[in-house]
Coordinates of C-alpha atoms in Angstrom, one line a residue:
X1 CA -19.4 -6.4 -11.9
X2 CA -16.9 -4.1 -13.4
X3 CA -15.2 -5.0 -16.9
X4 CA -12.1 -3.1 -15.7
X5 CA -10.1 -5.1 -13.0
X6 CA -8.5 -3.2 -10.1
X7 CA -4.8 -2.3 -10.5
X8 CA -4.5 -3.8 -7.0
X9 CA -5.8 -7.1 -7.8
X10 CA -3.6 -10.1 -6.9
X11 CA -1.1 -11.0 -9.5
X12 CA -1.5 -14.8 -8.9
X13 CA -4.8 -16.7 -8.2
X14 CA -4.3 -20.0 -6.3
X15 CA -5.4 -23.2 -7.6
X16 CA -8.3 -24.2 -5.3
X17 CA -8.1 -27.9 -4.3
X18 CA -11.2 -30.0 -4.0
X19 CA -12.8 -30.3 -0.5
X20 CA -14.4 -33.8 0.3
X21 CA -17.9 -33.2 1.1
X22 CA -18.6 -29.8 -0.8
X23 CA -20.1 -29.5 -4.3
X24 CA -20.6 -26.4 -6.2
X25 CA -22.8 -25.1 -9.0
X26 CA -23.8 -21.6 -10.6
X27 CA -26.4 -20.5 -12.8
X28 CA -28.1 -17.4 -14.4
X29 CA -31.5 -17.0 -12.6
X30 CA -32.0 -13.3 -14.0
X31 CA -32.3 -11.9 -10.5
X32 CA -30.9 -8.5 -11.8
X33 CA -28.2 -9.2 -14.2
X34 CA -28.4 -10.3 -17.8
X35 CA -26.0 -12.8 -19.5
X36 CA -24.1 -13.5 -16.2
X37 CA -24.2 -16.0 -13.5
X38 CA -26.1 -14.8 -10.4
X39 CA -26.8 -17.8 -8.2
X40 CA -24.6 -20.1 -6.4
X41 CA -25.6 -23.4 -4.7
X42 CA -23.0 -25.1 -2.5
X43 CA -24.2 -28.8 -1.4
X44 CA -22.5 -30.3 1.6
X45 CA -22.5 -33.7 2.9
X46 CA -24.8 -34.9 5.9
X47 CA -23.3 -33.9 9.2
X48 CA -21.5 -30.9 8.0
X49 CA -21.0 -28.2 10.8
X50 CA -21.6 -24.6 10.3
X51 CA -20.8 -21.2 12.0
X52 CA -21.5 -17.8 11.3
X53 CA -21.0 -14.1 12.2
X54 CA -23.2 -11.4 10.7
X55 CA -23.8 -7.6 10.4
X56 CA -24.6 -5.7 13.6
X57 CA -26.7 -3.3 11.6
X58 CA -30.1 -2.7 13.3
X59 CA -31.5 -2.9 10.0
X60 CA -30.4 -6.5 8.8
X61 CA -31.5 -8.1 5.6
X62 CA -34.0 -11.2 5.7
X63 CA -31.4 -13.7 4.8
X64 CA -29.3 -12.6 7.7
X65 CA -32.1 -13.1 10.1
X66 CA -32.9 -16.4 8.5
X67 CA -29.2 -17.6 9.1
X68 CA -29.0 -16.5 12.6
X69 CA -32.1 -18.4 13.4
X70 CA -31.0 -21.6 11.7
X71 CA -27.4 -21.3 13.0
X72 CA -28.6 -22.8 16.3
X73 CA -29.0 -26.1 14.7
X74 CA -25.3 -26.1 14.0
X75 CA -25.7 -28.4 10.8
X76 CA -25.9 -27.4 7.2
X77 CA -26.5 -29.1 3.7
X78 CA -26.6 -26.4 1.5
X79 CA -25.9 -22.7 0.9
X80 CA -27.7 -20.6 -1.6
X81 CA -26.3 -17.2 -2.6
X82 CA -27.7 -14.7 -5.0
X83 CA -26.2 -11.4 -6.5
X84 CA -28.1 -8.4 -7.8
X85 CA -30.7 -8.2 -4.9
X86 CA -29.8 -8.0 -1.3
X87 CA -33.5 -8.9 -0.1
X88 CA -33.0 -6.2 2.6
X89 CA -35.5 -3.7 3.7
X90 CA -38.2 -5.7 1.9
X91 CA -40.6 -6.3 5.0
X92 CA -42.9 -9.4 5.0
X93 CA -42.2 -9.7 1.2
X94 CA -38.5 -10.4 2.1
X95 CA -39.0 -13.0 4.7
X96 CA -41.5 -14.8 2.5
X97 CA -38.8 -15.0 -0.1
X98 CA -36.2 -16.4 2.1
X99 CA -38.7 -19.1 3.3
X100 CA -39.5 -19.9 -0.3
X101 CA -36.0 -20.1 -1.2
X102 CA -35.1 -22.4 1.5
X103 CA -38.2 -24.6 0.7
X104 CA -36.9 -24.9 -3.1
X105 CA -33.5 -25.5 -2.1
X106 CA -34.3 -28.1 0.5
X107 CA -36.5 -30.2 -1.8
X108 CA -33.6 -29.9 -4.3
X109 CA -31.0 -31.2 -2.1
X110 CA -33.2 -33.6 0.1
X111 CA -32.8 -32.0 3.5
X112 CA -34.8 -30.0 6.2
X113 CA -35.1 -26.3 5.6
X114 CA -33.4 -25.7 8.8
X115 CA -30.1 -27.0 7.2
X116 CA -30.4 -24.5 4.4
X117 CA -28.2 -21.2 4.7
X118 CA -28.9 -18.1 2.5
X119 CA -27.1 -14.9 1.6
X120 CA -28.2 -12.1 -0.8
X121 CA -26.2 -9.1 -2.1
X122 CA -27.0 -6.2 -4.4
X123 CA -29.6 -3.5 -4.5
X124 CA -31.4 -2.6 -1.1
X125 CA -35.2 -2.1 -0.9
X126 CA -36.3 -4.2 -4.1
X127 CA -38.3 -7.3 -3.6
X128 CA -36.7 -10.6 -4.6
X129 CA -38.7 -12.8 -6.7
X130 CA -37.7 -16.2 -5.2
X131 CA -39.9 -18.1 -7.9
X132 CA -36.8 -17.6 -10.2
X133 CA -35.1 -20.2 -8.0
X134 CA -37.7 -22.8 -8.8
X135 CA -36.3 -25.3 -11.2
X136 CA -32.9 -23.6 -11.0
X137 CA -31.8 -25.0 -7.8
X138 CA -33.0 -28.5 -8.7
X139 CA -30.8 -28.3 -11.8
X140 CA -28.0 -27.1 -9.7
X141 CA -28.4 -29.8 -7.2
X142 CA -28.1 -32.4 -9.8
X143 CA -25.0 -30.9 -11.6
X144 CA -23.2 -29.8 -8.4
X145 CA -19.6 -31.2 -8.5
X146 CA -16.3 -30.8 -6.5
X147 CA -14.0 -28.0 -7.4
X148 CA -14.5 -24.8 -9.3
X149 CA -14.3 -22.2 -6.4
X150 CA -13.4 -19.3 -8.7
X151 CA -16.5 -19.8 -10.7
X152 CA -18.5 -19.8 -7.7
X153 CA -16.7 -16.6 -6.5
X154 CA -17.7 -15.0 -9.9
X155 CA -21.5 -15.7 -9.4
X156 CA -21.6 -13.6 -6.1
X157 CA -19.8 -10.7 -7.3
X158 CA -21.7 -7.2 -7.5
X159 CA -19.4 -4.0 -8.1
X160 CA -16.3 -6.2 -7.5
X161 CA -13.7 -6.3 -10.2
X162 CA -12.2 -9.7 -9.7
X163 CA -13.3 -12.9 -7.8
X164 CA -11.8 -13.4 -4.5
X165 CA -10.5 -16.8 -3.5
X166 CA -8.0 -18.2 -1.2
X167 CA -6.7 -21.5 0.2
X168 CA -4.7 -23.3 2.8
X169 CA -3.5 -27.0 3.6
X170 CA -2.4 -28.1 7.0
X171 CA -2.0 -31.0 8.9
X172 CA -4.4 -32.0 11.7
X173 CA -3.4 -35.0 13.5
X174 CA -2.3 -37.5 10.8
X175 CA -4.3 -36.1 8.1
X176 CA -4.0 -33.2 5.7
X177 CA -6.8 -31.0 5.8
X178 CA -7.9 -28.2 3.4
X179 CA -9.3 -24.7 3.9
X180 CA -10.9 -23.0 1.0
X181 CA -12.5 -19.5 1.0
X182 CA -14.2 -17.1 -1.1
X183 CA -15.6 -13.4 -0.7
X184 CA -17.1 -10.8 -2.3
X185 CA -17.2 -7.0 -1.5
X186 CA -16.0 -3.8 -2.8
X187 CA -18.3 -1.1 -1.5
X188 CA -20.5 -0.4 1.8
X189 CA -17.8 -2.2 3.6
X190 CA -17.1 -1.1 7.3
X191 CA -17.6 -4.5 8.9
X192 CA -18.6 -5.3 12.5
X193 CA -18.0 -8.9 11.8
X194 CA -17.1 -9.8 8.3
X195 CA -17.3 -8.4 4.8
X196 CA -20.5 -8.2 2.7
X197 CA -20.3 -11.9 1.9
X198 CA -17.7 -14.5 2.7
X199 CA -17.8 -18.6 2.9
X200 CA -15.2 -20.8 4.1
X201 CA -15.2 -24.5 3.6
X202 CA -13.0 -27.1 5.2
X203 CA -13.0 -30.9 5.4
X204 CA -11.7 -30.8 9.0
X205 CA -13.9 -32.5 11.7
X206 CA -14.7 -29.6 14.0
X207 CA -17.9 -29.5 16.0
X208 CA -20.0 -26.3 15.5
X209 CA -19.2 -24.7 18.9
X210 CA -15.6 -25.0 18.3
X211 CA -16.0 -23.6 14.8
X212 CA -18.0 -20.7 16.0
X213 CA -15.4 -19.8 18.5
X214 CA -12.8 -19.8 15.7
X215 CA -14.6 -17.8 13.4
X216 CA -15.7 -15.2 16.0
X217 CA -12.0 -14.9 17.1
X218 CA -10.5 -15.0 13.6
X219 CA -12.7 -12.1 12.1
X220 CA -11.3 -9.4 14.8
X221 CA -8.0 -8.9 13.2
X222 CA -9.0 -9.6 9.7
X223 CA -12.5 -8.7 8.2
X224 CA -13.2 -6.5 11.3
X225 CA -10.0 -4.4 10.6
X226 CA -10.8 -3.6 7.0
X227 CA -13.0 -0.6 5.8
X228 CA -13.8 0.9 2.4
X229 CA -16.1 3.6 3.0
X230 CA -17.3 3.4 6.6
X231 CA -20.5 2.1 5.8
X232 CA -21.6 -1.2 7.4
X233 CA -23.9 -3.4 5.0
X234 CA -27.1 -4.8 6.0
X235 CA -26.1 -7.9 4.6
X236 CA -22.8 -8.8 6.1
X237 CA -22.4 -12.6 6.3
X238 CA -19.5 -14.8 7.0
X239 CA -20.2 -18.6 7.3
X240 CA -18.0 -21.4 7.8
X241 CA -18.8 -24.9 7.0
X242 CA -16.6 -28.1 8.1
X243 CA -17.7 -31.4 6.6
X244 CA -15.5 -33.6 8.7
X245 CA -14.5 -35.8 5.8
X246 CA -10.9 -35.8 6.9
X247 CA -11.8 -37.8 9.9
X248 CA -11.6 -40.8 7.4
X249 CA -8.0 -40.1 6.9
X250 CA -7.0 -39.9 10.5
X251 CA -8.0 -36.4 11.4
X252 CA -9.0 -36.2 15.2
X253 CA -12.7 -34.8 15.9
X254 CA -12.3 -31.5 17.6
X255 CA -15.0 -30.5 20.1
X256 CA -13.1 -27.5 21.8
X257 CA -11.7 -24.5 20.2
X258 CA -8.7 -24.8 22.7
X259 CA -7.7 -28.1 21.5
X260 CA -3.9 -27.9 21.4
X261 CA -4.1 -30.0 18.2
X262 CA -5.8 -27.2 16.5
X263 CA -2.9 -24.8 16.7
X264 CA -1.5 -25.1 13.1
X265 CA -5.2 -25.2 11.8
X266 CA -6.2 -22.2 13.6
X267 CA -3.1 -20.2 12.0
X268 CA -4.1 -21.6 8.5
X269 CA -7.6 -20.6 9.0
X270 CA -6.9 -17.1 10.1
X271 CA -4.5 -16.7 7.1
X272 CA -7.4 -17.6 4.7
X273 CA -9.6 -14.9 6.4
X274 CA -6.6 -12.3 6.2
X275 CA -6.0 -13.1 2.5
X276 CA -9.8 -12.5 1.9
X277 CA -10.0 -9.4 3.8
X278 CA -7.0 -8.0 2.1
X279 CA -8.6 -8.7 -1.2
X280 CA -11.6 -6.8 -0.3
X281 CA -9.5 -3.7 0.5
X282 CA -7.7 -4.3 -2.7
X283 CA -10.9 -4.1 -4.6
X284 CA -12.5 -1.0 -3.2
X285 CA -14.8 0.8 -5.4
X286 CA -12.6 2.9 -7.6
X287 CA -9.3 2.2 -5.7
X288 CA -5.9 2.8 -7.0
X289 CA -4.0 2.5 -3.4
X290 CA -4.0 -0.1 -0.8
X291 CA -3.6 1.7 2.5
X292 CA -2.3 0.1 5.6
X293 CA -2.7 2.2 8.7
X294 CA -0.8 1.2 11.8
X295 CA -1.3 2.8 15.1
X296 CA 1.3 2.2 18.1
X297 CA 2.0 3.7 21.3
X298 CA -1.7 3.9 22.3
X299 CA -3.2 3.3 25.8
X300 CA -4.7 -0.1 24.6
X301 CA -5.1 -2.2 21.4
X302 CA -8.8 -1.1 21.3
X303 CA -7.8 2.7 21.6
X304 CA -5.4 1.9 18.8
X305 CA -8.2 0.1 16.5
X306 CA -10.5 3.2 17.0
X307 CA -7.8 5.9 16.0
X308 CA -6.8 3.9 13.0
X309 CA -10.5 3.4 11.9
X310 CA -10.8 7.0 12.4
X311 CA -7.9 7.6 9.9
X312 CA -9.2 5.1 7.6
X313 CA -12.7 6.3 7.4
X314 CA -11.7 9.9 6.9
X315 CA -12.8 11.2 3.3
X316 CA -10.1 13.9 3.6
X317 CA -7.3 11.4 4.3
X318 CA -8.4 9.1 1.6
X319 CA -8.8 11.7 -1.1
X320 CA -5.1 13.1 -0.2
X321 CA -3.9 9.5 -0.8
X322 CA -5.7 9.4 -4.0
X323 CA -4.0 12.4 -5.0
X324 CA -0.6 11.3 -3.9
X325 CA -0.3 13.9 -1.1
X326 CA 1.2 13.2 2.2
X327 CA -1.0 15.6 3.9
X328 CA -0.1 14.5 7.7
X329 CA -2.4 17.5 8.7
X330 CA -5.5 15.3 7.7
X331 CA -4.0 12.3 9.9
X332 CA -3.7 14.8 12.8
X333 CA -7.4 15.7 12.5
X334 CA -8.5 12.0 12.4
X335 CA -6.3 11.2 15.4
X336 CA -7.7 14.2 17.3
X337 CA -11.4 13.5 16.4
X338 CA -11.3 9.7 17.3
X339 CA -12.2 10.4 21.1
X340 CA -9.2 8.4 22.3
X341 CA -6.3 9.5 24.4
X342 CA -3.7 11.2 22.4
X343 CA -1.1 14.1 23.1
X344 CA -0.4 16.4 20.2
X345 CA 3.2 17.1 21.3
X346 CA 4.0 13.4 21.4
X347 CA 2.3 12.5 17.9
X348 CA 4.7 11.2 15.3
X349 CA 3.5 10.1 11.6
X350 CA 5.2 8.4 8.7
X351 CA 4.1 7.7 5.1
X352 CA 5.9 4.5 3.6
X353 CA 8.6 4.7 6.2
X354 CA 9.4 8.3 5.9
X355 CA 8.8 10.4 8.9
X356 CA 6.9 13.5 7.9
X357 CA 5.8 14.7 11.4
X358 CA 7.6 14.3 14.9
X359 CA 6.5 15.6 18.4
X360 CA 3.6 17.4 17.4
X361 CA 5.3 19.2 14.3
X362 CA 6.7 18.8 11.0
X363 CA 9.8 16.4 11.0
X364 CA 13.0 18.7 10.7
X365 CA 14.3 16.4 7.8
X366 CA 11.2 16.5 5.9
X367 CA 11.7 16.4 2.3
X368 CA 8.8 17.3 0.0
X369 CA 10.4 15.5 -3.2
X370 CA 11.0 12.5 -1.4
X371 CA 7.7 12.1 0.1
X372 CA 6.0 13.0 -3.0
X373 CA 8.0 10.1 -4.9
X374 CA 6.9 7.7 -2.2
X375 CA 3.3 8.5 -2.4
X376 CA 3.2 7.4 -6.0
X377 CA 3.5 3.7 -5.0
X378 CA 0.4 1.5 -5.2
X379 CA 0.7 0.5 -1.6
X380 CA 0.8 3.3 1.1
X381 CA 1.8 2.5 4.6
X382 CA 0.7 5.1 7.3
X383 CA 2.4 4.7 10.8
X384 CA 1.2 6.8 13.7
X385 CA 3.0 6.8 17.0
X386 CA 1.2 8.3 19.9
X387 CA 3.8 7.9 22.6
X388 CA 1.4 7.0 25.3
X389 CA 1.6 3.1 26.1
X390 CA 1.9 -0.2 24.5
X391 CA -1.4 -0.5 22.4
X392 CA -0.9 -1.5 18.9
X393 CA -3.3 -2.2 15.9
X394 CA -3.5 -2.2 12.1
X395 CA -6.3 -1.7 9.6
X396 CA -6.7 -1.7 5.8
X397 CA -8.4 0.5 3.6
X398 CA -8.0 2.1 0.1
X399 CA -8.0 5.6 -1.4
X400 CA -11.0 7.5 -2.4
X401 CA -11.2 8.4 -6.0
X402 CA -13.6 10.1 -8.4
X403 CA -14.5 6.6 -9.6
X404 CA -16.0 5.8 -6.3
X405 CA -18.5 8.5 -6.7
X406 CA -19.2 7.5 -10.2
X407 CA -19.9 3.9 -9.2
X408 CA -22.3 4.9 -6.4
X409 CA -23.9 7.9 -8.1
X410 CA -25.9 5.5 -10.4
X411 CA -25.6 2.1 -8.7
X412 CA -29.1 1.6 -8.1
X413 CA -30.3 3.0 -11.6

């Protein structure tokens, strides 16, 4: 956790309303950090539905494996998150740690171990001493209270420079329902489902299968469209919890994601996901520029996504942006290496609305001074027009600075 907040951090932090059926508490368990909170316990009422999407890494962490297995039950009573240690690449010891953590949490909350969900973030390869949760989780269960999502978000930070929260309120039937979310992530971000860790809570009465469908669909153009450094974490976890408490106020019980009554809810739900995923891009390790890359005129949307990610993950493109250099040649390179249909002589490129390349060559009206001034902005929009079809997509990333190297050069030590 950095003491210097990213210059791209949101200027406004929303007031996070209480969600009926959710109580939060944090503590210092001494997992790795000193003098800061490093464990979060979220306690949910009985009957809370759960959905989740996880990393597609072939080397997943022990908590990811635990959650995948328990997700089949569809119900959750508690979430335990620790920072400082990812409990990944820890073999049998790691699996034993998750089992012990779940046992301690289940006893503290008064539920089955199958209703406990776990997430860990931090150093890979170091054993996690789950005995440190003994006693701590019991106290947290007793003191957990509705509210303070910002403090909860701070407890799960690692190299993040600011806590990431978002909220939305919408009508579902006759009732007002709330959606709150938190996330952490600043490095090792190239999600294939979500960011490193993110948790969504709502009081809407949505069945597990419907919630799962909403979540799987919602991440595609939000968390799956964000990259910091091209590296997919072993620990990526996004869990959604629906307590159903709003049913007491007239919200209809939803069993299908296609239910037309969900239209406004889905829009709000996806807005929360989009807000959180953009905050991750804004907090990229060492970032000074938020970069939006739009590819249009591709053969398909999937093709546009691959090309946009090729640009977003290019160290040469990202360092040029850090140096405030509109080096369209590097964008051309990234388009060409993506392995997707492209025609050099139809390619056009713009930086912050200024076209720098047209039809496979430098734009005739190119003005170096104008473009250099535009590149000083904290937010950079790159538009790539392929001229081949109607496929279009957009991804978010950030620049690559010397500070990124400094942060990751001594992260473990």
